[in-house]
CSV table of C-alpha atoms in Angstrom, one decimal:
chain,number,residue,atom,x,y,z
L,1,UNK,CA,53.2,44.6,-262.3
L,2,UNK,CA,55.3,43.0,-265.3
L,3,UNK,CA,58.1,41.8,-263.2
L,4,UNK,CA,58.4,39.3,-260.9
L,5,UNK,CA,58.3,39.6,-257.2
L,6,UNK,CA,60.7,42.9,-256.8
L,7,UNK,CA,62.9,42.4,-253.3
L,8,UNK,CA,62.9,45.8,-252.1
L,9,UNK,CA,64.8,47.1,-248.8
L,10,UNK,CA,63.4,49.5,-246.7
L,11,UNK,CA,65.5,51.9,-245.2
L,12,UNK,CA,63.0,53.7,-242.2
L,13,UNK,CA,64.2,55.1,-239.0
L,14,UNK,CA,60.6,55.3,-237.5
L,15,UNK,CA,58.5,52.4,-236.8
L,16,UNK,CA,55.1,53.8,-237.4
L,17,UNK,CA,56.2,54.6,-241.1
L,18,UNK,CA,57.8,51.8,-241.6
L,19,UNK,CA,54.8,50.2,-240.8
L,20,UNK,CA,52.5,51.9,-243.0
L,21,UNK,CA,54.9,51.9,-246.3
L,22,UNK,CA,55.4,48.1,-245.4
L,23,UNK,CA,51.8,47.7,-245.5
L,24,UNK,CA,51.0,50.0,-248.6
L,25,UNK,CA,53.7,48.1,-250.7
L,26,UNK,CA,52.2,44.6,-250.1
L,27,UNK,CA,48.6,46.2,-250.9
L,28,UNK,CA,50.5,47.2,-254.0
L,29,UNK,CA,51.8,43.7,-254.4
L,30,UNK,CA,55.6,43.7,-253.4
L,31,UNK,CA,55.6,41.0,-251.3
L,32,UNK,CA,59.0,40.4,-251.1
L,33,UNK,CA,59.7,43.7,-249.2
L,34,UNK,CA,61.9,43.5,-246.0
L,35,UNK,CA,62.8,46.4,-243.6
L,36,UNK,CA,66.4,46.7,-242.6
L,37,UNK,CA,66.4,46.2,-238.7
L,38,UNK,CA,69.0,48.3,-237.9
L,39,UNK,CA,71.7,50.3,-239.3
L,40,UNK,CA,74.4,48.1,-238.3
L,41,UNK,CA,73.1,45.2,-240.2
L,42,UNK,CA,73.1,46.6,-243.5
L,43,UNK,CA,75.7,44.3,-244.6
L,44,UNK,CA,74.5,41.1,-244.0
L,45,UNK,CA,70.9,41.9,-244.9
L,46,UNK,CA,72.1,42.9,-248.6
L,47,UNK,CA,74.2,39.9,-248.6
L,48,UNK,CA,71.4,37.3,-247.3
L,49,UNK,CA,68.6,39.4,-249.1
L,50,UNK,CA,69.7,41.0,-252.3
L,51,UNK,CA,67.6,44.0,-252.7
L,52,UNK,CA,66.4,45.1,-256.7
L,53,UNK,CA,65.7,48.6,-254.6
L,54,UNK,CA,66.4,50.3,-252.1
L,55,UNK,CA,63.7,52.7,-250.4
L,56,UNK,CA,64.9,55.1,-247.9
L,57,UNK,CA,62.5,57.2,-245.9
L,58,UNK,CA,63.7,60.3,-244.9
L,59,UNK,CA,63.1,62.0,-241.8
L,60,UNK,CA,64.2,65.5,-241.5
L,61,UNK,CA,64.8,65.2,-237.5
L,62,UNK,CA,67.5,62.7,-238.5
L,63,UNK,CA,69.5,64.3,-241.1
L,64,UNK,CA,72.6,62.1,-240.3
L,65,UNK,CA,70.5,59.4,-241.7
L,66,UNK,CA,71.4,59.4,-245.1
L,67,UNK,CA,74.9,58.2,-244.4
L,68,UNK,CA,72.9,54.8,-244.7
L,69,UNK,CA,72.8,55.5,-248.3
L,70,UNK,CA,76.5,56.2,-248.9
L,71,UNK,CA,76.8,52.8,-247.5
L,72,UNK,CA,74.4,51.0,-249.0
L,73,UNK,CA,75.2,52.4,-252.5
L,74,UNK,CA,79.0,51.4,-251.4
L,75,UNK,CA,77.8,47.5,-250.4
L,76,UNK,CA,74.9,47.2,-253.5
L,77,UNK,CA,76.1,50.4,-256.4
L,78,UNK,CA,74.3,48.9,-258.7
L,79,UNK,CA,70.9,48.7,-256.6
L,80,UNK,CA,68.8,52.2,-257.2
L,81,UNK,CA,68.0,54.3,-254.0
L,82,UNK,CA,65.0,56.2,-254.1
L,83,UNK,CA,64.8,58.5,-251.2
L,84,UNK,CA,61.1,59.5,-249.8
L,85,UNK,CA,61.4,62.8,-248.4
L,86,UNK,CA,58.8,65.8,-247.1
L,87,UNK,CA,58.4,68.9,-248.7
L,88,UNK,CA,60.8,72.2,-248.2
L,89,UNK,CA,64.0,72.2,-246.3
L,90,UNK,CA,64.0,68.6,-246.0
L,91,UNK,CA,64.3,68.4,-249.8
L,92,UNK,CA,66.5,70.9,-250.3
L,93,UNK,CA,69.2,68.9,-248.2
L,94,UNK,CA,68.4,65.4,-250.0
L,95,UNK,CA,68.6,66.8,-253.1
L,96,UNK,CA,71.6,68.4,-252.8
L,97,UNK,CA,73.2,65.8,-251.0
L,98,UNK,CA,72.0,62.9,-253.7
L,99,UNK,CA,73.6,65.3,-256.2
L,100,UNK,CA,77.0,65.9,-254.3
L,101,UNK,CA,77.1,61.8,-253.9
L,102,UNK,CA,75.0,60.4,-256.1
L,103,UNK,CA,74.1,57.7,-253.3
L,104,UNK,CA,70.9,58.1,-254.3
L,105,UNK,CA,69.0,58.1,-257.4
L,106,UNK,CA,65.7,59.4,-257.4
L,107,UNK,CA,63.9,62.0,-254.7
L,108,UNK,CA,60.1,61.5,-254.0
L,109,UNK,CA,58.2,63.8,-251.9
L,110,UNK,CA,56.2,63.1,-249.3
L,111,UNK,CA,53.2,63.0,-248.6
L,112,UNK,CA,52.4,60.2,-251.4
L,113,UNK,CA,49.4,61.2,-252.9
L,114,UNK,CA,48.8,58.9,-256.2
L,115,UNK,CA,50.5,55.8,-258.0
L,116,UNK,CA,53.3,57.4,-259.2
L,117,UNK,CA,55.4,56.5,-256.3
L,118,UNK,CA,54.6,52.6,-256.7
L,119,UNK,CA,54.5,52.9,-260.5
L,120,UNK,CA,58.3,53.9,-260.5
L,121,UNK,CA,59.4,51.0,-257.7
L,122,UNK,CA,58.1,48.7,-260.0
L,123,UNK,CA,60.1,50.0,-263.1
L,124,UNK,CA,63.2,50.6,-261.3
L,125,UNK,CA,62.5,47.4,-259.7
L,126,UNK,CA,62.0,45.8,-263.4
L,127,UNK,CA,65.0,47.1,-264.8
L,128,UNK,CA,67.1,46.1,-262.1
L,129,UNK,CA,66.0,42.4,-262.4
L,130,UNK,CA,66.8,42.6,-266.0
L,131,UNK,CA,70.0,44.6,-265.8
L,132,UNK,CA,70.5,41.3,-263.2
L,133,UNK,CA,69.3,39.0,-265.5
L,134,UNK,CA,71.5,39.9,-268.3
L,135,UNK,CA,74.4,40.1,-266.5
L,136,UNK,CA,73.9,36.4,-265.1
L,137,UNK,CA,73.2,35.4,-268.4
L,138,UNK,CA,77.0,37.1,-269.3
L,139,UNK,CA,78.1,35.3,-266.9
L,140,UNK,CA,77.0,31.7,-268.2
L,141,UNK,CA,78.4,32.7,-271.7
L,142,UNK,CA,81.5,33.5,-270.8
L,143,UNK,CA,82.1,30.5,-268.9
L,144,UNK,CA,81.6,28.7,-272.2
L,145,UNK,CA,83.3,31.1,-274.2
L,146,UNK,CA,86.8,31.9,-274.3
L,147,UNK,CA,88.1,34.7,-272.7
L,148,UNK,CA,89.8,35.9,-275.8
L,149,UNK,CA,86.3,36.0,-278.2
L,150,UNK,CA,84.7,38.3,-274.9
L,151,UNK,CA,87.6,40.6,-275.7
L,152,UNK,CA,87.2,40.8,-279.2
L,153,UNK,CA,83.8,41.5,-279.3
L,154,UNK,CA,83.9,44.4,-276.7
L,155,UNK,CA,86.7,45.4,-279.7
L,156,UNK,CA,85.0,47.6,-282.2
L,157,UNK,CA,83.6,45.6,-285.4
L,158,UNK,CA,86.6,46.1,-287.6
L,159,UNK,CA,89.2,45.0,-285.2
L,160,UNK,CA,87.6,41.9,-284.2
L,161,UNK,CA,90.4,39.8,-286.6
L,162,UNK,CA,94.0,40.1,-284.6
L,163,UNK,CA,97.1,38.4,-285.8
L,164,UNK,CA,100.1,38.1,-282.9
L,165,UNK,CA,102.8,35.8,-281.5
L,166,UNK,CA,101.6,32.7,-279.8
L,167,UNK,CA,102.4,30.0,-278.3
L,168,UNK,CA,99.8,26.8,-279.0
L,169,UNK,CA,99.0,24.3,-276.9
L,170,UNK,CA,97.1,20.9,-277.2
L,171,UNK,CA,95.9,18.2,-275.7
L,172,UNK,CA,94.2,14.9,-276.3
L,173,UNK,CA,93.5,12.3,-274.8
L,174,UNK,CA,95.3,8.9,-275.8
L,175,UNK,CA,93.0,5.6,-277.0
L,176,UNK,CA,89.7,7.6,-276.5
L,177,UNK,CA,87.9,5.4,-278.7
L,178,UNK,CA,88.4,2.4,-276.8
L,179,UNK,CA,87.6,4.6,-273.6
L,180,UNK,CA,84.4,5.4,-275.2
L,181,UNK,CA,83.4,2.0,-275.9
L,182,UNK,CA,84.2,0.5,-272.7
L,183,UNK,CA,82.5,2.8,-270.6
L,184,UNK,CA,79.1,4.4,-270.2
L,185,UNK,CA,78.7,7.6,-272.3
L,186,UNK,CA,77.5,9.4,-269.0
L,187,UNK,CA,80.7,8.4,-267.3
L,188,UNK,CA,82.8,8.8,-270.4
L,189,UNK,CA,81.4,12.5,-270.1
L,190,UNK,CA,82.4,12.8,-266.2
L,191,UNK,CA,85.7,11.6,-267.0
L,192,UNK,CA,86.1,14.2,-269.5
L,193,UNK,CA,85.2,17.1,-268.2
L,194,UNK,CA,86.9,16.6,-265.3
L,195,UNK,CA,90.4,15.9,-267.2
L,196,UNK,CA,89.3,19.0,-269.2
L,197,UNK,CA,88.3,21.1,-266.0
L,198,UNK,CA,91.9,20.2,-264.3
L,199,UNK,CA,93.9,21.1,-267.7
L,200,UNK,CA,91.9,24.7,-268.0
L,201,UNK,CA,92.6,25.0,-264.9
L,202,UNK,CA,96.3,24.7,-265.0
L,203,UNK,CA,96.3,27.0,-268.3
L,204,UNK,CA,94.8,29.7,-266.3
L,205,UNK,CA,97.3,29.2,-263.8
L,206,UNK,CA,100.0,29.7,-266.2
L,207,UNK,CA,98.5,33.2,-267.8
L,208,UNK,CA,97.0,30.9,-271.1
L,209,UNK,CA,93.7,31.3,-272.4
L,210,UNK,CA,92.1,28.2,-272.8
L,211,UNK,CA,90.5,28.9,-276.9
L,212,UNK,CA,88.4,26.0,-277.1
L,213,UNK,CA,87.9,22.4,-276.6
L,214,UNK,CA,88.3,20.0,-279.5
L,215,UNK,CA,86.2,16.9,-278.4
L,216,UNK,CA,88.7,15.0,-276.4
L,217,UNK,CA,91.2,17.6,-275.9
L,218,UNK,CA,91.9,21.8,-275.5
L,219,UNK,CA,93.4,24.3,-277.5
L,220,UNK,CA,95.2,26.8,-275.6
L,221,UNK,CA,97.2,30.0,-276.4
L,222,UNK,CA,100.1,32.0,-274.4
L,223,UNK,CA,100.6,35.3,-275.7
L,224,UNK,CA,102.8,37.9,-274.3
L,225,UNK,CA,106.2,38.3,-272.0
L,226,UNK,CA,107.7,35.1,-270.7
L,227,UNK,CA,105.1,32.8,-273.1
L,228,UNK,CA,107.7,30.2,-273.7
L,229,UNK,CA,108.4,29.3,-270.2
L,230,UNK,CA,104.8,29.6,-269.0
L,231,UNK,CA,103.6,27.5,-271.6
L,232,UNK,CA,106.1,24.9,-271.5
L,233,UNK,CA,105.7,25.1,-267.6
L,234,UNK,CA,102.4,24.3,-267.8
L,235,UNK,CA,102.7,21.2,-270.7
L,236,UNK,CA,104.9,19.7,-268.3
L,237,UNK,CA,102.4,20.2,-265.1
L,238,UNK,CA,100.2,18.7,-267.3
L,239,UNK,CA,102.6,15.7,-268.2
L,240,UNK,CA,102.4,15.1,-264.6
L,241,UNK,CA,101.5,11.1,-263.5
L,242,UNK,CA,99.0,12.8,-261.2
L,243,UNK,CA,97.2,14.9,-263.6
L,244,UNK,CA,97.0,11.6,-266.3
L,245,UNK,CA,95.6,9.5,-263.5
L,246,UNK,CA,92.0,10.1,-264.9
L,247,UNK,CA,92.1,9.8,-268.9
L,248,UNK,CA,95.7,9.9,-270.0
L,249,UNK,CA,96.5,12.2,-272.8
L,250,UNK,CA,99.5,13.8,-275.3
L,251,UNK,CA,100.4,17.8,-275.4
L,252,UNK,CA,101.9,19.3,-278.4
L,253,UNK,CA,103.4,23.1,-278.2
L,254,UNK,CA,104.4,25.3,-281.0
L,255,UNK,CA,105.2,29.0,-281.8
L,256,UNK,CA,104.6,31.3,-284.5
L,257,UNK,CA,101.8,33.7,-285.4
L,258,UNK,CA,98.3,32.4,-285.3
L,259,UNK,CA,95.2,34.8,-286.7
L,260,UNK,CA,92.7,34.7,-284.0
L,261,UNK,CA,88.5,36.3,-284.7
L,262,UNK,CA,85.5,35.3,-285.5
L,263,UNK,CA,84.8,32.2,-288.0
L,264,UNK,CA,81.4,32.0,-289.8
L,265,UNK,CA,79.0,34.8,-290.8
L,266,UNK,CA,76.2,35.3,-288.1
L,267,UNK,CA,73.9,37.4,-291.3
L,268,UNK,CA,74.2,34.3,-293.5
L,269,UNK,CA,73.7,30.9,-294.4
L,270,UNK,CA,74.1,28.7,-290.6
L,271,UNK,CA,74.0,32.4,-289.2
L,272,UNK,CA,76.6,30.7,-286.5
L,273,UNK,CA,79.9,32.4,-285.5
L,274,UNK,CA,82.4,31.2,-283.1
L,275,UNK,CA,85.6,32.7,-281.7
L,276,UNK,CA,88.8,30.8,-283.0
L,277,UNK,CA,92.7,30.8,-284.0
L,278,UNK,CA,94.2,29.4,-287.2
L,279,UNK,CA,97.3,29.4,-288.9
L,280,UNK,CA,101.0,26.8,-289.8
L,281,UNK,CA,101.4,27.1,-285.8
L,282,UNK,CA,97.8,25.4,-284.7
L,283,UNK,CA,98.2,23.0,-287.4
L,284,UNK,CA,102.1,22.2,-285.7
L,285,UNK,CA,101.4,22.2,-282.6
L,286,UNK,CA,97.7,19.7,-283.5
L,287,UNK,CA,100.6,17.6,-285.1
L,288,UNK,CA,102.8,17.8,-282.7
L,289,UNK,CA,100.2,16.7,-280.2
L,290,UNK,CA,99.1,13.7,-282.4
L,291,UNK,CA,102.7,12.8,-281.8
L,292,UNK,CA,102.9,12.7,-278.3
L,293,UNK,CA,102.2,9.7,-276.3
L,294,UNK,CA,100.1,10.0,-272.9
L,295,UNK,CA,101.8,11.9,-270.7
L,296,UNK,CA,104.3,13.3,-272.8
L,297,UNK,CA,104.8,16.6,-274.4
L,298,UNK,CA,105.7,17.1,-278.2
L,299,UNK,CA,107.4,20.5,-278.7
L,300,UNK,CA,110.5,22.1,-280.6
L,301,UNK,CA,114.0,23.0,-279.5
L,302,UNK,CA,113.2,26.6,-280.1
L,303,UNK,CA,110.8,26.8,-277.6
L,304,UNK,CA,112.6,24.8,-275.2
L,305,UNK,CA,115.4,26.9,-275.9
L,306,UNK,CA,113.0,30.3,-275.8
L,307,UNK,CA,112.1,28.7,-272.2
L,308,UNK,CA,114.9,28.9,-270.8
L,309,UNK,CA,114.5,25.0,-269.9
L,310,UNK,CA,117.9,23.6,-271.1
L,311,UNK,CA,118.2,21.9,-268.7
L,312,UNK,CA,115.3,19.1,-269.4
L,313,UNK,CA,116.9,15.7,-270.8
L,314,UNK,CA,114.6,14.8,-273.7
L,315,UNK,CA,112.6,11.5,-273.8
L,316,UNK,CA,113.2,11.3,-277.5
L,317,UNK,CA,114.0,13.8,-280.7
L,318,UNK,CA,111.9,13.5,-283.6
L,319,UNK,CA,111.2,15.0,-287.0
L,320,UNK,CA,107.6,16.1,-288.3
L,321,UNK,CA,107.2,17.2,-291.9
L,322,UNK,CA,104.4,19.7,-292.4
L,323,UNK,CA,102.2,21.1,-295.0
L,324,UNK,CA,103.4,24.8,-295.3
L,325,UNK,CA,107.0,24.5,-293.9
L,326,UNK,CA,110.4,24.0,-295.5
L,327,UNK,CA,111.6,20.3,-294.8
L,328,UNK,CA,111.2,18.7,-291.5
L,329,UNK,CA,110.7,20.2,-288.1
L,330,UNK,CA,112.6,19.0,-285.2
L,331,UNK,CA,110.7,18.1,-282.6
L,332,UNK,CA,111.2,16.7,-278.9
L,333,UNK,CA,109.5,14.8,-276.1
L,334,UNK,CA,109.5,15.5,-272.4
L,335,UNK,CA,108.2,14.6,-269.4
L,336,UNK,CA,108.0,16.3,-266.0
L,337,UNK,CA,110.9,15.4,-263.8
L,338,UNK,CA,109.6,13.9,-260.9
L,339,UNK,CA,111.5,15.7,-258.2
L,340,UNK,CA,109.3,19.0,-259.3
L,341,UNK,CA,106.9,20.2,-257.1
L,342,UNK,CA,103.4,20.2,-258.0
L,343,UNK,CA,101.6,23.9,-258.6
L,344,UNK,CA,98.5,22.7,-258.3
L,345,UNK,CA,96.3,20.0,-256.7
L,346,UNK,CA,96.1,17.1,-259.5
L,347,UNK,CA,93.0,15.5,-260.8
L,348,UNK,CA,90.2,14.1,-258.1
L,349,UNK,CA,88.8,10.5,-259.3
L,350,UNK,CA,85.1,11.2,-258.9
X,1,UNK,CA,58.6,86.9,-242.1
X,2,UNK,CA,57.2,85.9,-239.2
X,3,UNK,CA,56.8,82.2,-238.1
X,4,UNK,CA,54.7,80.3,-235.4
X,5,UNK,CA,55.6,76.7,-237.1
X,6,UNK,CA,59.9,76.0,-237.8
X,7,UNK,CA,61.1,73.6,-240.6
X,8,UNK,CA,61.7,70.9,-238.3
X,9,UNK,CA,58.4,71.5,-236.9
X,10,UNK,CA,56.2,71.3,-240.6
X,11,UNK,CA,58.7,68.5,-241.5
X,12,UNK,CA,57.8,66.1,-238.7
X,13,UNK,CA,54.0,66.9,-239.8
X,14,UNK,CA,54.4,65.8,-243.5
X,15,UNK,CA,57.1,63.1,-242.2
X,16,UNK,CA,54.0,61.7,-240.4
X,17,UNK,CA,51.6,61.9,-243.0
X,18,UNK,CA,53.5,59.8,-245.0
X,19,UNK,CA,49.9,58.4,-247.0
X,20,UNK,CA,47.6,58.9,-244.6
X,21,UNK,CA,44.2,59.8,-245.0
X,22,UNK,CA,45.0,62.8,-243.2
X,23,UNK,CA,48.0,64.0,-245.5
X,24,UNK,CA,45.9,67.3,-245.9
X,25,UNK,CA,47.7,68.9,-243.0
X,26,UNK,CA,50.7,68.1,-244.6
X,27,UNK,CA,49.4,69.4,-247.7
X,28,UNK,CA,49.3,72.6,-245.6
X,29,UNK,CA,52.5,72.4,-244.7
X,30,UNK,CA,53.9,72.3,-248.5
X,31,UNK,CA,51.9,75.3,-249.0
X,32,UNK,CA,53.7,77.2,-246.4
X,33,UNK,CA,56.9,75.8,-247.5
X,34,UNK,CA,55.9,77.0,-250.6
X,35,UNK,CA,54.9,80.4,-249.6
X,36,UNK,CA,58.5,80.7,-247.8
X,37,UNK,CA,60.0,80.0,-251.0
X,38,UNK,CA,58.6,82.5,-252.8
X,39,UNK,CA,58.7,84.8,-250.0
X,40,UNK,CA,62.7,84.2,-250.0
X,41,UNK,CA,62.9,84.1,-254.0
X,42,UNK,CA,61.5,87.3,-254.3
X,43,UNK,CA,63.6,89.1,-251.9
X,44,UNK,CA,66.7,88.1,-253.7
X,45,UNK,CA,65.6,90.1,-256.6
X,46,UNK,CA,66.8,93.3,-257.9
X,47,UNK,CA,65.8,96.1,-257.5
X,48,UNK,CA,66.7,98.5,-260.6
X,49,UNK,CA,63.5,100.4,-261.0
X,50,UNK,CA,60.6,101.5,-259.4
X,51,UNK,CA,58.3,99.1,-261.0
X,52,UNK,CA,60.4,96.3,-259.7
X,53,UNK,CA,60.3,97.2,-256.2
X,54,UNK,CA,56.6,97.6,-256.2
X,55,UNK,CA,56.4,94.3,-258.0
X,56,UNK,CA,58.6,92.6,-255.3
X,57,UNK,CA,56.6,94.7,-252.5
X,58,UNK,CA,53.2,93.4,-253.7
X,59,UNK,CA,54.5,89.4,-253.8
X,60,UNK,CA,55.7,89.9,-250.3
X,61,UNK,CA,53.0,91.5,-248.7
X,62,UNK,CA,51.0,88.6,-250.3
X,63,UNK,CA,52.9,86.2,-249.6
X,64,UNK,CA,53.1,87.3,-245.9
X,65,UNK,CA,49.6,87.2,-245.5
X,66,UNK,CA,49.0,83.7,-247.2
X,67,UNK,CA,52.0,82.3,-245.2
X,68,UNK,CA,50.2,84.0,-241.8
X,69,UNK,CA,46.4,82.6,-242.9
X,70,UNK,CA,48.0,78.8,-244.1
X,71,UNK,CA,49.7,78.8,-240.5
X,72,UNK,CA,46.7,79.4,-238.2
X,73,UNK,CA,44.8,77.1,-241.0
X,74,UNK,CA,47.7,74.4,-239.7
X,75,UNK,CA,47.4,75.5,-236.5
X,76,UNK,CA,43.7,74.6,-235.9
X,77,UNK,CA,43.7,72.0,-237.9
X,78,UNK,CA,46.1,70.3,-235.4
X,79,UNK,CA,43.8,71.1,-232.6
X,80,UNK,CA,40.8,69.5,-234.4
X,81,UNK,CA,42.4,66.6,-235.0
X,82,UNK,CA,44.1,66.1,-232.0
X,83,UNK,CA,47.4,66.3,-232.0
X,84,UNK,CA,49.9,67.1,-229.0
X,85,UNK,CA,50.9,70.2,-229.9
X,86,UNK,CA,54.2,70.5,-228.2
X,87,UNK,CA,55.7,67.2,-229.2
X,88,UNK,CA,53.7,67.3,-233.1
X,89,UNK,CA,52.8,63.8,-233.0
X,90,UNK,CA,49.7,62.6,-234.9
X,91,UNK,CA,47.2,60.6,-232.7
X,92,UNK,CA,46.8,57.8,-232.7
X,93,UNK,CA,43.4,57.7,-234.2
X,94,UNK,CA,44.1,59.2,-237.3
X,95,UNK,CA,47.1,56.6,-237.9
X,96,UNK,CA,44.9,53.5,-238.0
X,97,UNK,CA,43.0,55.5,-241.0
X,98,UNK,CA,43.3,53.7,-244.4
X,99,UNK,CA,45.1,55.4,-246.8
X,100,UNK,CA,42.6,56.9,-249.4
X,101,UNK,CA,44.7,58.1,-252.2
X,102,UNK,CA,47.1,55.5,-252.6
């Protein structure tokens, strides 16, 4: 057999051929195959055992059996069921049941007179570990790739480029270099990702997608309804004492339209691509950021205004003059007030 | 038609025989499943012309037979072996047989 060591359940009301199918499978070489003890336990054995198929033998004294299936298809749908089932009436019903429901997808008929039986356990059994494997290996990506670039690539090819309100949010964290020399790369590393972990964290809280992370820091965006409060809700969580406790670090927050897709060519040169936004507002809120001091967010009236958060007193009012905008753009600090009550748990010191 | 051996009964035969090396009596039994089939098929045509219902006649009749000769074939079969005939349940014996075509 080409895959490895197929789990397979088997669903068998009757000992004796249980017994026997048990024994013909491990001849065959699924050694991993398990019979399910007893109806009620279904559950738990999928759970503790997960199954690549699902073998059920039917026995046409015990038509009520193939409830099981409904069941098991409602615990496991994406584990195949192939039914084992005699000849005449007996087939009738399963088939005509399996096509009603669609608990079950494929019918053999008993008695099991060549390979062709084991031949197709061991495909569906294949295709299930790789249908498993690829979805695991989803998984991992998208746990390093923002949530935004898994959108845009289930988008159709030519509208993989958007271009929408936003607001930006970064972070960085404040005399990294010295941070870096004084401590061991290793535990610069833990430090990192756990001050990164926390502020992803806290974006995701606040409906923000975290777009990537920029060495020290995190670029963020908040698009839709209610973006200015969330995101400035969230820079000020973030400006909290305990969330600076491990490495300490500035936020800056703008608006405006940022053009989000896909930057590099994966046919060409580096064939590398990654998922990223650009635009006047990244570039603000990176310099508004740059301005901030640890613990401190950097943003502009208009967003504080947009938030509805009037009623903040400013640490400071400043000016930034930018590449691409007309004159200089007011900017302010501010810090969480400390009477505010904390959404979540702050940083853990490892 | 007339029939010594019910569904259930010729089920719990092949359901038995699962890949034994005695699955030929539930290779019998799929004939006479079979030969109910075609039995039942055939009677659910039409009759429009005379050449159809002699057409349909013939197929019962030989239908009937076969179905009548593959259920006394079951029949001793079942005694030869051994099986308890009331409760259909394959002896013992024959269970401890390797399978053969498997």
């Amino acid at each position: 057999m080409s895959n490895s060591h197929p789990r397979l359940l088997l669903i068998d009301q009757e000992q004796f051929s249980a017994e026997i199918l048990l024994s013909e499978l491990e001849k065959k070489g699924f050694t991993q195959a398990r019979r399910l003890a007893s109806p009620e336990a279904l559950a738990e054995e999928l759970t503790m055992h997960p199954a690549d198929v699902i073998i059920f033998n039917y026995h046409y004294q015990h038509p009520a059996g193939l409830e099981i299936c409904g069941e098991a298809k409602r615990l496991a749908p994406e584990v195949p069921v192939v039914a084992v089932v005699s000849a005449g009436p007996a087939m009738k019903r399963v088939r005509e049941w399996a096509k009603e429901t669609k608990n079950i997808e494929v019918v053999v008929e008993k008695p099991l007179s060549d390979e062709r039986f084991f031949l197709l356990v061991s495909d569906l059994a294949a295709a299930r570990q790789a249908a498993r494997a690829q979805r695991e290996r989803f998984e991992r990506l998208t746990s390093i790739v923002p949530e935004d670039a898994v959108k845009a690539l289930e988008r159709s090819l030519d509208k993989q480029t958007d271009m929408f309100e936003a607001i930006v949010l970064f972070t960085d964290v404040r005399r990294s270099t010295t941070l870096i020399t004084n401590n061991p790369p290793e535990t610069y590393f833990n430090l990192l990702n756990l001050t990164l972990g926390a502020q992803s964290r806290l974006v995701e809280t606040f409906g923000g997608a975290v777009i990537k992370y920029t060495g020290d820091g995190m670029l963020a965006v908040f698009r839709g309804m209610g973006r200015s409060y969330l995101a400035l809700r969230c820079a000020l969580e973030l400006t909290r004492a305990s969330n600076q406790t491990v490495l300490p670090y500035g936020i800056g927050v703008a608006q405006g339209l940022v053009l989000a897709g896909f930057i590099g060519n994966p046919h060409r040169d580096g064939r590398r691509q990654h998922y990223d936004v650009i635009g006047a507002t990244v570039h603000l809120a990176a310099r508004l950021c740059s301005l901030a001091e640890a613990g401190e967010v950097m943003t502009t009236p208009a967003i504080v205004a947009g938030a509805r958060k009037g009623d903040l007193s400013p640490t400071r009012r400043d000016s930034v003059a930018l590449r691409g905008f007309n004159g200089e753009i007011a900017c302010v600090g501010l810090r969480i007030p400390e009477e505010t009550p904390a959404i979540i748990a702050a940083v853990v010191m490892p | 038609m007339q029939e010594t051996f019910d569904s259930a009964q010729i089920s719990k035969v092949i359901d038995q025989a699962l890949m034994y090396q005695c699955a030929c009596p539930a290779q019998v039994c799929r004939a006479i499943f079979e030969l109910r089939e075609l039995h039942q098929f055939q009677m659910n045509c039409a009759d429009d012309t005379a050449n159809d219902r002699l057409v349909h006649e013939t197929i019962a009749a030989a239908a009937e037979q076969s179905h009548q000769l593959m259920e006394r074939c079951l029949e001793k079969i079942l005694e030869i072996e051994g099986w308890d005939r009331a409760t259909l349940t394959m002896p013992a014996s024959l269970r401890k047989k390797p399978a053969k075509n498997v």
